[in-house]
């Protein structure tokens, strides 16, 4: 599908990405489609944001493998703190690569890298529209 056929939104998204150039590019795309984007360079920064934010984001889009606090560990800490924010994980690592680092619950939404804009936007809408 073309990006014109994929809906954007106005929700607040927390983008957790340790690659600065990918984070900037993703932020620009999401903002172009109407989203309010907050960024964090790793899971610890995302947790710090969640503690200080006036309201939780509607969705956390997170890389899986990151320094300091990886995506799955961040997710576990969010749940332990009682935050029920929806999450979408993304990674360029294969399942075999992740065995060496972060492991991801197969029931959590996942979008492999490299993704295209249409896939990203469609998956965001699917995750936001899914029951909690």
Coordinates of C-alpha atoms in Angstrom, one line a residue:
X1 CA 0.0 0.0 0.0
X2 CA 1.0 3.6 -0.5
X3 CA 1.5 5.9 2.4
X4 CA -1.5 7.9 1.2
X5 CA -3.6 4.9 1.8
X6 CA -2.4 4.5 5.4
X7 CA -3.9 6.5 8.2
X8 CA -1.9 8.6 10.6
X9 CA -3.2 9.8 14.0
X10 CA -2.9 12.4 16.7
X11 CA -1.8 10.1 19.5
X12 CA 1.4 10.6 21.7
X13 CA 4.1 8.1 20.7
X14 CA 7.2 7.5 22.7
X15 CA 10.0 6.4 20.3
X16 CA 12.8 4.5 22.0
X17 CA 15.7 4.2 19.5
X18 CA 19.4 4.2 20.1
X19 CA 20.4 5.0 16.5
X20 CA 20.2 8.8 16.3
X21 CA 19.7 9.1 12.6
X22 CA 17.0 6.4 12.5
X23 CA 15.3 8.1 15.5
X24 CA 15.3 11.5 13.7
X25 CA 14.0 10.1 10.5
X26 CA 11.3 8.1 12.2
X27 CA 10.3 11.1 14.2
X28 CA 9.9 13.2 11.1
X29 CA 7.8 10.6 9.4
X30 CA 5.5 10.1 12.4
X31 CA 5.1 13.9 12.9
X32 CA 4.3 14.3 9.1
X33 CA 1.4 11.8 9.7
X34 CA 0.1 13.8 12.7
X35 CA 1.6 12.0 15.7
X36 CA 3.0 13.8 18.7
X37 CA 6.4 12.1 19.1
X38 CA 8.6 12.1 22.2
X39 CA 12.0 10.4 21.9
X40 CA 14.3 8.5 24.2
X41 CA 17.8 7.0 23.3
X42 CA 17.4 3.9 25.4
X43 CA 15.1 2.1 27.8
X44 CA 16.3 3.9 30.9
X45 CA 15.6 7.3 29.4
X46 CA 12.1 6.0 28.4
X47 CA 11.4 4.9 31.9
X48 CA 12.6 8.3 33.2
X49 CA 10.3 10.0 30.8
X50 CA 7.4 7.8 31.9
X51 CA 8.0 8.7 35.6
X52 CA 7.9 12.4 34.9
X53 CA 5.3 12.7 32.1
X54 CA 2.0 14.3 33.0
X55 CA 0.3 11.4 31.1
X56 CA 1.5 8.2 29.6
X57 CA 2.0 8.0 25.9
X58 CA -0.6 6.2 23.9
X59 CA 2.1 3.9 22.4
X60 CA 5.8 3.1 23.0
X61 CA 7.7 2.1 19.8
X62 CA 10.9 0.6 21.0
X63 CA 14.0 -1.0 19.6
X64 CA 14.8 -4.4 21.2
X65 CA 18.5 -4.3 21.6
X66 CA 19.8 -1.1 23.2
X67 CA 22.5 0.0 25.7
X68 CA 21.7 0.5 29.4
X69 CA 18.2 -1.0 29.5
X70 CA 17.0 -3.0 26.5
X71 CA 13.5 -3.0 25.1
X72 CA 12.1 -6.2 26.9
X73 CA 13.6 -5.2 30.2
X74 CA 12.1 -1.7 29.8
X75 CA 8.7 -3.3 29.1
X76 CA 9.0 -5.5 32.2
X77 CA 9.8 -2.5 34.4
X78 CA 6.9 -0.6 32.8
X79 CA 4.5 -3.4 33.7
X80 CA 5.9 -3.7 37.2
X81 CA 5.3 0.0 37.7
X82 CA 1.7 -0.5 36.7
X83 CA 1.9 1.3 33.3
X84 CA -0.3 -0.4 30.7
X85 CA 0.8 1.6 27.7
X86 CA 0.7 -0.4 24.5
X87 CA 4.1 -1.3 22.9
X88 CA 5.4 -2.0 19.4
X89 CA 8.9 -3.5 19.3
X90 CA 11.2 -3.2 16.3
X91 CA 14.6 -4.7 15.5
X92 CA 17.1 -5.4 12.8
X93 CA 18.4 -8.4 14.7
X94 CA 17.3 -11.9 13.9
X95 CA 15.9 -14.2 16.6
X96 CA 19.2 -16.0 16.7
X97 CA 21.0 -12.7 17.3
X98 CA 18.6 -11.8 20.1
X99 CA 19.4 -15.1 22.0
X100 CA 22.7 -13.4 22.8
X101 CA 21.0 -10.3 24.2
X102 CA 17.4 -9.3 24.7
X103 CA 14.7 -11.9 24.3
X104 CA 11.2 -10.8 23.2
X105 CA 7.8 -12.4 24.2
X106 CA 6.4 -13.7 20.8
X107 CA 3.0 -12.4 21.8
X108 CA 4.1 -8.7 21.7
X109 CA 3.7 -6.7 18.5
X110 CA 6.9 -6.7 16.5
X111 CA 7.9 -5.0 13.2
X112 CA 11.3 -6.1 11.8
X113 CA 13.8 -3.6 10.4
X114 CA 14.2 -2.5 7.8
X115 CA 10.5 -1.5 7.7
X116 CA 8.9 0.9 5.2
X117 CA 6.7 3.8 6.1
X118 CA 3.5 2.1 5.0
X119 CA 4.3 -0.9 7.2
X120 CA 5.2 1.3 10.2
X121 CA 2.0 3.4 9.9
X122 CA -0.2 0.4 9.4
X123 CA 1.3 -1.5 12.3
X124 CA 1.0 1.5 14.6
X125 CA -2.8 1.8 13.8
X126 CA -3.2 -2.0 14.4
X127 CA -1.5 -1.9 17.8
X128 CA -3.4 1.3 18.8
X129 CA -6.7 -0.3 17.7
X130 CA -6.1 -3.6 19.4
X131 CA -7.7 -4.4 22.8
X132 CA -5.6 -3.6 25.8

